Coordinates of C-alpha atoms and ligand atoms in Angstrom, one line a residue:
M1 CA 22.8 26.1 30.0
P2 CA 19.1 25.2 30.2
D3 CA 19.8 21.6 29.0
G4 CA 22.4 21.0 31.7
P5 CA 21.7 18.6 34.6
S6 CA 19.3 19.8 37.3
V7 CA 20.5 19.8 40.9
A8 CA 18.7 19.7 44.2
Y9 CA 21.0 21.2 46.8
F10 CA 20.5 20.4 50.5
S11 CA 22.2 22.3 53.3
M12 CA 21.4 22.8 57.0
E13 CA 22.4 26.4 56.7
I14 CA 22.4 28.9 53.8
A15 CA 23.6 32.5 54.1
L16 CA 21.1 34.4 51.9
E17 CA 21.6 37.9 53.2
S18 CA 23.6 39.2 56.1
E19 CA 20.5 40.2 58.1
L20 CA 18.7 36.9 57.7
P21 CA 20.1 34.8 60.5
T22 CA 19.8 31.5 58.7
Y23 CA 23.5 30.7 58.9
S24 CA 26.2 30.4 61.5
G25 CA 29.4 30.6 59.5
G26 CA 31.6 29.1 56.7
L27 CA 29.3 26.2 55.7
G28 CA 26.3 28.5 55.3
V29 CA 28.3 31.2 53.5
L30 CA 29.7 28.6 51.1
A31 CA 26.2 27.3 50.4
G32 CA 24.9 30.9 49.7
D33 CA 27.9 31.7 47.5
T34 CA 27.4 28.4 45.6
I35 CA 23.7 29.3 44.9
R36 CA 24.6 32.8 43.9
S37 CA 27.1 31.5 41.4
A38 CA 24.8 28.8 40.2
A39 CA 22.2 31.6 39.5
D40 CA 24.8 33.7 37.7
L41 CA 25.8 30.7 35.6
G42 CA 22.2 29.8 34.7
L43 CA 22.3 26.4 36.4
R44 CA 19.0 24.5 37.0
M45 CA 19.2 24.3 40.7
A46 CA 16.8 24.4 43.7
A47 CA 18.0 24.5 47.3
V48 CA 16.5 23.3 50.5
T49 CA 17.3 24.4 54.1
L50 CA 15.5 25.1 57.3
V51 CA 14.0 28.5 58.2
H52 CA 15.7 28.8 61.6
R53 CA 13.2 31.2 63.1
R54 CA 15.3 32.0 66.1
G55 CA 18.5 32.1 64.0
Y56 CA 21.9 31.0 65.3
F57 CA 22.3 33.5 68.1
R58 CA 23.2 37.1 68.8
Q59 CA 26.5 37.5 70.5
A60 CA 27.2 40.0 73.3
L61 CA 30.6 40.4 74.9
D62 CA 31.2 41.8 78.4
A63 CA 34.3 43.8 79.4
R64 CA 36.4 40.7 79.8
G65 CA 35.2 39.0 76.6
G66 CA 32.6 36.8 78.3
Q67 CA 30.1 35.8 75.7
T68 CA 26.3 35.7 76.2
E69 CA 23.9 34.5 73.6
T70 CA 20.3 35.6 72.9
P71 CA 18.0 34.3 70.2
D72 CA 18.2 36.1 66.9
A73 CA 14.5 35.9 66.0
W74 CA 13.1 37.1 62.7
Q75 CA 9.9 37.0 60.8
P76 CA 10.1 34.9 57.6
G77 CA 6.8 36.6 56.6
D78 CA 8.7 39.8 56.1
G79 CA 10.1 39.2 52.6
L80 CA 9.8 35.5 52.0
E81 CA 7.0 34.0 49.9
P82 CA 4.8 31.5 51.8
L83 CA 4.0 28.4 49.8
E84 CA 0.9 26.3 49.8
P85 CA 2.1 22.7 49.9
R86 CA 2.3 20.7 53.1
V87 CA 4.3 17.5 53.5
R88 CA 4.5 15.1 56.4
V89 CA 7.4 13.2 58.0
E90 CA 7.3 10.7 60.9
I91 CA 9.3 11.7 63.9
E92 CA 9.2 9.6 67.1
G93 CA 6.0 8.0 65.8
R94 CA 4.3 11.4 65.4
G95 CA 3.3 12.9 62.1
V96 CA 5.0 16.3 61.6
E97 CA 3.7 18.7 59.0
I98 CA 6.1 20.9 57.1
C99 CA 5.5 24.0 55.0
A100 CA 8.0 26.1 53.1
W101 CA 9.0 29.6 52.3
R102 CA 10.6 30.6 49.1
Y103 CA 13.5 33.0 48.6
R104 CA 14.6 33.7 45.1
V105 CA 18.3 34.1 44.3
R106 CA 18.6 36.1 41.0
G107 CA 21.7 35.8 38.9
V108 CA 23.4 38.5 36.8
H109 CA 21.4 37.6 33.8
G110 CA 18.1 37.2 35.7
H111 CA 18.1 33.4 36.1
E112 CA 16.6 32.3 39.4
V113 CA 17.5 29.6 41.9
P114 CA 14.7 29.1 44.4
V115 CA 15.7 28.4 48.0
Y116 CA 13.0 26.6 50.1
L117 CA 13.2 27.2 53.8
L118 CA 11.3 24.4 55.6
D119 CA 9.2 25.3 58.6
T120 CA 7.3 23.2 61.2
Q121 CA 5.7 26.2 63.0
L122 CA 2.2 24.9 62.1
S123 CA -0.7 24.8 64.5
G124 CA -1.5 21.1 63.7
N125 CA 1.9 20.1 65.0
H126 CA 2.8 19.0 68.6
E127 CA 4.3 21.9 70.4
R128 CA 7.8 20.4 70.5
D129 CA 7.7 19.7 66.8
R130 CA 6.7 23.3 66.1
A131 CA 10.1 24.3 67.5
L132 CA 12.1 22.0 65.3
T133 CA 13.0 24.6 62.7
D134 CA 13.8 27.3 65.3
S135 CA 17.4 27.1 66.3
L136 CA 20.4 26.4 64.0
Y137 CA 22.8 24.0 65.8
G138 CA 20.8 24.5 69.0
G139 CA 19.4 21.9 71.3
D140 CA 20.7 18.4 72.0
H141 CA 21.5 15.3 69.9
A142 CA 17.9 14.3 69.5
Y143 CA 16.9 17.8 68.4
R144 CA 19.6 17.8 65.8
L145 CA 18.5 14.4 64.5
R146 CA 14.9 15.5 64.3
Q147 CA 16.0 18.6 62.3
E148 CA 17.9 16.3 60.0
V149 CA 14.8 14.3 59.3
V150 CA 13.0 17.5 58.4
L151 CA 15.8 18.7 56.1
G152 CA 16.6 15.4 54.4
I153 CA 13.3 13.4 54.2
G154 CA 11.0 16.5 54.4
G155 CA 13.2 18.3 51.9
V156 CA 12.8 15.6 49.2
R157 CA 9.1 15.4 49.8
M158 CA 8.7 19.1 49.6
L159 CA 10.5 19.3 46.3
R160 CA 8.0 16.6 45.0
A161 CA 5.0 18.5 46.4
L162 CA 6.2 21.7 44.8
G163 CA 6.0 19.9 41.4
H164 CA 9.6 20.2 40.5
P165 CA 10.5 17.9 37.6
E166 CA 12.8 15.0 38.6
F167 CA 16.3 16.2 39.5
D168 CA 19.4 14.7 37.9
R169 CA 21.4 15.2 41.0
F170 CA 20.9 15.5 44.8
H171 CA 23.8 17.4 46.3
L172 CA 24.2 16.7 50.0
N173 CA 26.2 19.7 51.4
E174 CA 27.7 18.0 54.5
G175 CA 26.3 14.9 56.3
H176 CA 23.4 16.9 57.9
A177 CA 21.5 16.3 54.7
A178 CA 22.2 12.6 54.4
L179 CA 18.7 11.4 55.3
A180 CA 17.6 12.7 51.9
V181 CA 18.9 9.3 50.8
V182 CA 16.3 7.6 53.0
A183 CA 13.5 9.3 51.2
L184 CA 15.1 8.6 47.8
V185 CA 15.5 4.9 48.6
E186 CA 11.9 4.7 49.9
E187 CA 10.6 6.3 46.7
A188 CA 12.6 3.9 44.5
L189 CA 11.5 0.9 46.6
G190 CA 7.9 2.0 46.5
A191 CA 8.1 2.4 42.7
S192 CA 9.6 -1.1 42.2
G193 CA 7.3 -2.7 44.7
D194 CA 9.9 -5.4 45.1
A195 CA 12.3 -5.5 48.1
S196 CA 14.5 -8.1 46.4
S197 CA 15.6 -5.4 43.9
S198 CA 17.0 -3.3 46.7
E199 CA 20.6 -3.6 45.4
R200 CA 19.6 -2.1 42.1
V201 CA 17.4 0.5 43.9
I202 CA 20.4 1.7 45.9
E203 CA 22.6 1.8 42.9
C204 CA 20.0 3.9 41.2
V205 CA 19.9 6.3 44.1
R206 CA 23.7 6.3 44.3
R207 CA 24.0 7.4 40.7
R208 CA 22.1 10.6 41.5
C209 CA 23.8 11.6 44.8
V210 CA 26.8 13.9 45.3
F211 CA 28.3 14.4 48.8
T212 CA 30.6 17.1 49.9
T213 CA 32.3 16.7 53.3
H214 CA 33.5 19.8 55.0
T215 CA 35.7 19.1 58.0
P216 CA 38.3 16.6 59.3
V217 CA 37.3 17.5 62.9
P218 CA 35.6 14.4 64.3
A219 CA 32.9 16.5 66.2
G220 CA 31.8 17.9 62.9
H221 CA 30.5 14.5 61.8
D222 CA 27.0 13.6 63.1
K223 CA 26.8 10.2 64.8
F224 CA 23.9 9.0 66.8
P225 CA 23.4 5.9 69.0
A226 CA 21.3 3.2 67.5
A227 CA 18.6 3.6 70.1
L228 CA 18.2 7.3 69.4
G229 CA 18.0 6.5 65.7
A230 CA 15.3 3.9 66.2
R231 CA 13.3 6.2 68.5
V232 CA 13.4 9.2 66.1
L233 CA 13.2 7.4 62.7
G234 CA 11.2 4.3 63.7
T235 CA 12.7 0.8 63.8
A236 CA 11.9 0.0 60.1
T237 CA 13.8 2.9 58.8
M238 CA 16.6 2.4 61.2
Q239 CA 16.9 -1.2 60.2
R240 CA 17.0 -0.2 56.5
I241 CA 19.9 2.2 57.3
Q242 CA 21.7 -0.5 59.3
A243 CA 21.4 -2.9 56.4
L244 CA 22.8 -0.3 54.1
T245 CA 25.8 0.9 56.2
G246 CA 26.5 -2.4 57.9
R247 CA 26.9 -0.7 61.2
S248 CA 24.6 -0.5 64.2
D249 CA 24.8 3.2 65.0
L250 CA 23.6 6.0 62.8
N251 CA 26.5 7.7 61.2
L252 CA 25.4 10.3 58.6
T253 CA 28.8 10.8 57.0
E254 CA 29.1 7.0 56.5
L255 CA 25.6 6.9 55.0
A256 CA 26.4 9.7 52.6
L257 CA 29.7 8.2 51.6
L258 CA 28.0 4.9 50.8
T259 CA 25.2 6.4 48.8
A260 CA 26.9 9.0 46.8
R261 CA 28.6 8.3 43.5
F262 CA 30.8 11.4 43.8
V263 CA 32.3 12.4 47.1
N264 CA 34.6 15.4 47.6
G265 CA 36.6 17.4 50.1
V266 CA 36.7 21.1 49.9
A267 CA 40.4 21.7 49.0
M268 CA 43.2 19.6 47.6
R269 CA 44.8 18.9 51.0
H270 CA 41.4 18.2 52.6
G271 CA 40.5 15.6 50.0
E272 CA 43.8 13.8 50.8
V273 CA 43.1 13.9 54.5
C274 CA 39.6 12.5 53.9
E275 CA 40.9 9.5 52.0
G276 CA 42.9 8.8 55.1
M277 CA 39.9 9.2 57.4
F278 CA 37.6 7.1 55.2
P279 CA 39.7 4.4 53.7
G280 CA 38.1 2.5 50.8
Y281 CA 36.2 5.5 49.4
P282 CA 37.5 7.4 46.5
I283 CA 37.4 11.1 47.5
R284 CA 38.0 13.9 45.1
S285 CA 38.8 17.5 45.8
I286 CA 36.9 20.5 44.6
T287 CA 38.4 23.6 46.3
N288 CA 36.0 26.1 47.7
G289 CA 35.5 29.6 46.5
V290 CA 33.7 32.8 47.3
H291 CA 31.1 34.8 45.2
P292 CA 33.1 37.8 44.1
A293 CA 30.2 40.3 43.6
T294 CA 29.0 39.5 47.2
W295 CA 32.4 39.9 48.8
A296 CA 34.1 42.8 47.0
A297 CA 34.0 46.0 49.0
T298 CA 32.2 49.0 47.3
S299 CA 35.5 50.5 46.3
F300 CA 36.8 47.3 44.7
R301 CA 33.5 46.7 42.9
A302 CA 34.0 50.1 41.3
L303 CA 37.6 49.4 40.5
F304 CA 36.8 46.1 38.9
D305 CA 33.8 47.5 37.0
H306 CA 36.2 50.1 35.5
H307 CA 39.1 47.8 34.6
I308 CA 37.6 44.3 34.2
R309 CA 34.2 44.8 32.7
H310 CA 32.8 41.3 32.9
W311 CA 34.2 40.2 36.3
R312 CA 30.8 39.7 37.9
E313 CA 29.7 37.1 35.3
D314 CA 33.2 35.8 34.6
P315 CA 35.4 36.1 37.8
M316 CA 38.1 34.1 36.2
S317 CA 38.8 37.3 34.4
L318 CA 40.0 38.8 37.6
R319 CA 43.3 37.4 36.3
Y320 CA 43.4 40.7 34.3
A321 CA 44.0 42.6 37.6
V322 CA 47.7 42.3 36.5
G323 CA 47.0 45.3 34.4
I324 CA 45.4 47.5 37.1
P325 CA 47.8 50.2 38.3
C326 CA 49.0 49.5 41.9
T327 CA 48.2 53.0 43.1
E328 CA 44.5 52.5 42.1
I329 CA 44.4 49.2 44.1
W330 CA 46.0 51.0 47.0
W331 CA 43.4 53.8 47.0
A332 CA 40.5 51.4 46.8
H333 CA 42.1 49.6 49.7
Q334 CA 42.5 52.8 51.7
R335 CA 38.8 53.5 51.3
A336 CA 37.9 50.0 52.5
K337 CA 40.4 50.4 55.4
Q338 CA 38.9 53.7 56.4
A339 CA 35.4 52.1 56.7
L340 CA 36.8 49.5 59.0
V341 CA 38.8 52.0 61.1
E342 CA 35.7 54.1 61.6
V343 CA 33.7 51.1 62.8
V344 CA 36.5 50.0 65.2
N345 CA 36.8 53.5 66.6
R346 CA 33.1 53.9 67.0
E347 CA 32.5 50.6 68.7
T348 CA 35.7 50.0 70.7
A349 CA 38.3 52.0 72.6
A350 CA 41.1 50.6 70.5
N351 CA 41.8 53.9 68.8
F352 CA 42.9 52.6 65.4
D353 CA 45.1 54.6 63.1
L354 CA 44.5 54.5 59.3
E355 CA 48.2 54.4 58.6
A356 CA 49.1 51.5 60.9
L357 CA 49.7 48.0 59.7
T358 CA 46.3 46.3 60.5
I359 CA 46.1 42.6 60.8
G360 CA 42.7 40.9 60.9
F361 CA 41.4 37.6 62.1
A362 CA 37.7 36.6 62.0
R363 CA 36.6 33.1 62.5
R364 CA 34.4 30.9 64.6
A365 CA 36.1 30.9 68.1
T366 CA 37.0 27.3 68.5
A367 CA 40.2 25.6 69.7
Y368 CA 41.7 24.3 66.4
K369 CA 41.6 27.8 64.8
R370 CA 43.9 29.1 67.5
A371 CA 42.8 32.7 67.5
S372 CA 45.1 33.5 70.4
L373 CA 48.2 32.0 68.8
V374 CA 49.6 35.4 67.9
F375 CA 49.5 36.3 71.6
S376 CA 51.6 33.4 72.7
D377 CA 54.6 35.7 73.5
L378 CA 53.3 39.3 74.2
D379 CA 56.8 40.7 74.6
R380 CA 58.0 39.4 71.4
L381 CA 54.9 40.7 69.6
A382 CA 55.2 44.1 71.2
A383 CA 58.9 44.3 70.2
L384 CA 57.8 44.0 66.6
A385 CA 55.9 47.3 66.9
S386 CA 57.4 50.8 67.4
P387 CA 56.1 54.3 67.2
S388 CA 57.2 54.5 63.6
R389 CA 55.9 51.0 62.8
P390 CA 52.7 50.6 64.7
L391 CA 50.8 47.3 64.7
Q392 CA 47.1 46.8 65.3
F393 CA 44.9 43.7 65.4
V394 CA 41.2 43.3 64.9
F395 CA 39.2 40.2 65.7
A396 CA 35.7 38.9 65.4
G397 CA 34.0 35.5 65.8
K398 CA 31.4 33.7 67.8
A399 CA 31.9 30.6 70.0
H400 CA 29.2 27.9 69.8
P401 CA 27.1 28.2 73.0
Q402 CA 28.4 24.8 74.2
D403 CA 32.0 25.4 73.2
E404 CA 33.6 26.4 76.5
E405 CA 37.1 26.3 75.1
G406 CA 36.0 28.5 72.2
K407 CA 34.5 31.0 74.7
S408 CA 37.7 31.1 76.8
L409 CA 39.7 31.9 73.6
I410 CA 37.7 35.2 73.2
Q411 CA 38.5 36.0 76.9
A412 CA 42.2 35.3 76.2
I413 CA 42.2 37.8 73.4
F414 CA 40.6 40.4 75.7
A415 CA 43.2 39.7 78.3
A416 CA 46.0 40.0 75.8
A417 CA 44.6 43.3 74.5
K418 CA 44.7 44.7 78.0
R419 CA 48.3 43.7 78.6
L420 CA 49.4 45.1 75.3
R421 CA 47.7 48.4 75.8
G422 CA 49.9 51.3 74.8
R423 CA 52.1 49.0 72.8
V424 CA 49.8 47.2 70.3
S425 CA 46.1 48.0 69.7
V426 CA 43.8 45.1 69.8
A427 CA 40.0 45.3 69.0
Y428 CA 37.3 42.6 69.1
L429 CA 34.1 43.3 67.2
P430 CA 31.1 41.4 68.4
G431 CA 28.4 39.8 66.2
Y432 CA 30.5 38.4 63.3
D433 CA 28.1 38.1 60.3
M434 CA 28.4 38.6 56.5
A435 CA 28.4 42.3 56.7
L436 CA 31.1 42.4 59.3
G437 CA 33.0 39.8 57.4
R438 CA 33.1 42.0 54.3
L439 CA 34.2 45.0 56.3
L440 CA 37.0 43.0 58.0
C441 CA 38.2 41.0 55.0
S442 CA 38.5 44.2 52.9
G443 CA 39.6 46.6 55.5
C444 CA 42.7 45.0 57.0
D445 CA 46.1 45.1 55.4
V446 CA 46.9 41.4 56.2
W447 CA 44.6 38.5 56.9
L448 CA 45.9 36.1 59.6
N449 CA 45.0 32.4 59.7
T450 CA 46.5 30.1 62.3
P451 CA 44.7 26.7 62.3
R452 CA 46.3 23.6 63.7
A453 CA 47.1 21.7 60.5
P454 CA 45.5 19.7 58.9
L455 CA 42.2 20.6 60.6
E456 CA 41.2 23.6 58.4
A457 CA 39.4 21.9 55.5
S458 CA 39.5 25.0 53.3
G459 CA 38.8 28.3 55.0
T460 CA 37.1 30.9 52.8
S461 CA 37.7 34.3 54.6
G462 CA 41.2 34.5 53.2
M463 CA 39.7 34.2 49.7
K464 CA 37.4 37.1 50.5
A465 CA 40.5 39.1 51.6
A466 CA 42.4 38.2 48.5
L467 CA 39.6 39.4 46.3
N468 CA 40.0 42.8 48.0
G469 CA 43.7 42.8 47.6
V470 CA 44.4 41.7 51.2
P471 CA 47.2 39.1 51.3
S472 CA 47.1 36.3 53.8
L473 CA 49.7 35.4 56.4
S474 CA 48.7 31.8 57.1
I475 CA 49.6 28.3 58.2
L476 CA 49.9 26.1 55.1
D477 CA 46.6 24.3 55.5
G478 CA 43.3 24.3 53.6
W479 CA 43.1 26.5 50.6
W480 CA 46.4 28.2 51.4
V481 CA 48.4 25.1 50.4
E482 CA 47.2 26.0 46.9
G483 CA 46.9 29.8 47.1
C484 CA 50.3 30.7 48.7
V485 CA 53.1 31.8 46.5
E486 CA 55.6 33.0 49.1
G487 CA 56.2 36.8 48.9
V488 CA 53.9 37.0 45.8
T489 CA 50.4 36.3 47.0
G490 CA 51.1 36.5 50.8
W491 CA 53.2 34.6 53.3
A492 CA 53.3 31.1 54.8
I493 CA 53.7 30.5 58.5
G494 CA 56.2 27.7 58.9
T495 CA 56.5 25.0 56.3
D496 CA 54.1 22.5 54.9
G497 CA 54.8 20.0 57.6
H498 CA 51.4 18.8 58.8
R499 CA 52.8 15.3 59.0
D500 CA 55.7 16.2 61.2
A501 CA 55.0 15.3 64.8
A502 CA 56.3 18.3 66.7
S503 CA 56.2 17.9 70.4
E504 CA 54.9 21.4 70.8
P505 CA 53.2 22.4 67.6
D506 CA 51.7 25.6 69.0
L507 CA 55.0 26.9 70.2
R508 CA 56.6 26.0 66.9
D509 CA 53.9 27.7 64.9
A510 CA 53.9 30.8 67.1
R511 CA 57.7 31.2 66.6
A512 CA 57.3 30.8 62.9
L513 CA 54.5 33.4 62.9
Y514 CA 56.7 36.0 64.8
D515 CA 59.7 35.2 62.5
K516 CA 57.6 35.8 59.4
L517 CA 56.1 39.1 60.8
E518 CA 59.5 40.3 61.7
S519 CA 61.5 39.3 58.6
A520 CA 58.9 39.8 55.9
V521 CA 55.5 41.3 56.7
V522 CA 56.3 44.3 58.8
P523 CA 59.4 45.4 56.8
C524 CA 57.5 44.9 53.5
F525 CA 54.5 47.0 54.6
Y526 CA 56.6 49.9 56.0
A527 CA 59.8 49.9 54.0
E528 CA 58.8 48.5 50.6
P529 CA 55.3 50.0 49.9
Q530 CA 55.6 49.4 46.2
R531 CA 56.3 45.7 46.7
F532 CA 53.5 45.4 49.2
R533 CA 51.1 46.8 46.6
E534 CA 52.3 44.3 44.0
I535 CA 51.6 41.6 46.5
M536 CA 48.1 43.0 46.9
R537 CA 47.6 43.0 43.1
S538 CA 48.9 39.4 42.8
A539 CA 46.5 38.3 45.5
I540 CA 43.7 39.4 43.2
A541 CA 45.1 38.3 40.0
L542 CA 46.4 34.9 41.1
N543 CA 44.0 34.0 43.9
A544 CA 40.7 35.7 43.4
S545 CA 40.6 34.6 39.7
F546 CA 40.6 30.9 40.9
F547 CA 39.2 30.8 44.5
N548 CA 35.7 31.9 43.5
T549 CA 32.4 29.9 43.4
H550 CA 31.9 30.4 39.7
R551 CA 35.0 28.2 39.0
M552 CA 33.9 25.9 41.9
V553 CA 30.4 25.4 40.5
L554 CA 31.7 24.8 37.0
Q555 CA 34.0 22.1 38.5
Y556 CA 31.0 20.5 40.2
L557 CA 29.2 20.6 37.0
Y558 CA 32.0 19.0 35.1
D559 CA 33.2 16.5 37.6
A560 CA 30.1 15.7 39.8
Y561 CA 26.8 16.7 38.1
R562 CA 27.1 15.9 34.5
E563 CA 26.9 12.3 33.2
R564 CA 30.5 11.3 32.8
P565 CA 31.4 8.8 30.1
E566 CA 33.1 6.5 32.5
S567 CA 30.1 6.4 34.9
A568 CA 27.4 6.1 32.3
G569 CA 25.7 2.7 32.3
T570 CA 27.9 1.2 34.9
Ligands
PLP601 C1 33.4 33.7 55.3 C2 32.8 33.6 56.6 C3 33.1 32.5 57.4 C4 34.1 31.4 57.0 O1 35.4 31.9 57.2 P1 36.6 30.8 57.5 O2 37.8 31.5 57.0 O3 36.3 29.6 56.6 O4 36.6 30.5 58.9 C5 32.5 32.4 58.7 N1 31.6 33.3 59.1 C6 31.3 34.4 58.3 C7 30.3 35.4 58.8 C8 31.9 34.5 57.1 O5 31.5 35.6 56.3

């Protein structure tokens, strides 16, 4: 659709390839999948991010699950195209020069979406500014804010310097990118040359901006004290932002909410929760997805190529999986499972069995995701397993270097694994990245998800699992509120009661988890293999056909990017 709207997409992290450490987790993977689908669909899009020369980090785990981090340095010169233009931003009163590298994402029909990775590693820059595009989510508050100046303000200026025609929309993927608005307002003010028209200028910026918020967890929203804002941005810019937001501190979520004409959460439930968090703003929901061709295991790609010819360009047609014989889905699954079992047995001492019910959990190790919930009552868990009905668990996930609680969760899993030895096998694979994500999401029999509701905005790993015929066993939160058809696409843990104030929600949810394993999941897997395979097939037909980024990007196009009749001229 060459005459559709053009979109500049800003994201602090973008997962381009598993080996390029330019992402930490869900946000970056979603950004990458969005761009991959936009390229497949022929959308006019250009994306901006930072190069992150030292990556997020490499995770090492000791015998007790203690995490240590080392830089994940890479050479953008190996594979990315260096570009000529240089742009400048002011940070702490110093001029900082920025250059960019180009990565081209090619769609199924050859359409390209360029991704520009901004880089301050230039000899003209002050030494501390050269390190600004080194570490994703590293450093302190001030480092983060300076990175956000490079991304937002530097990003807009770089798109101009590269000669891109004017964009119809600027999509701010999470508040990190909100300072793009500052550059857009400055451009518009400069053009009008008349400060008295600032209301109209802001309205004109507003009409072009789209903002997606990704988490109801307060720590996920960047807020900076006024003094830091003034120091990094300069007093004039800080005052302009204060006039705009009507608050003294620098709150990037608030800034984006105020200056975007379209704001959305990333699942139905998340949109509702956001309206409660940000009263007065109309907030829509566009549920996340995953890029099917990226996340299908080799055996499932072959299966879909055979049965659903156009699934790569039209993943909505995965609906036709209803016609794939269950035995073929089962054999494709067994191949994916074998690949996982081989890795687990090579890298750990867990001694996995290809025939045993295998439950997977891979997520950022952080408190609200409750990775250790399934180990709340080890005796009850062990009693669910028997020599004829073995159970095995595989985990992965990094804790942010400053998240001590997240780090102790990994240790809790190692401790549980030790106590369960001989009764239930538990493995933890270090270094969760896209490649490991695909191995895990396709190689398990059941995908476990136990967030503390309503804190999981969407979650996307369960969608990757569904695409590979792996049903979820999940708390009703995020995407699962929409994706769960009980006993058909997977299983719910507990009821949809996120508004109930239980005195001990963890205990309640753990009990519900054991109940569901005992009454439904374990007997279905071992005693009703035909029904289990039908559930696998429905996970593909009902969930993968909808929870993909093609559908999601088309919804953005329809709801957020195109000029809608009701918003035209108002
Ligand atoms: C998909 C993915 C995520 C996000 O998974 P959630 O279910 O949203 O937590 C995080 N990290 C990696 C490496 C992934 O592939």
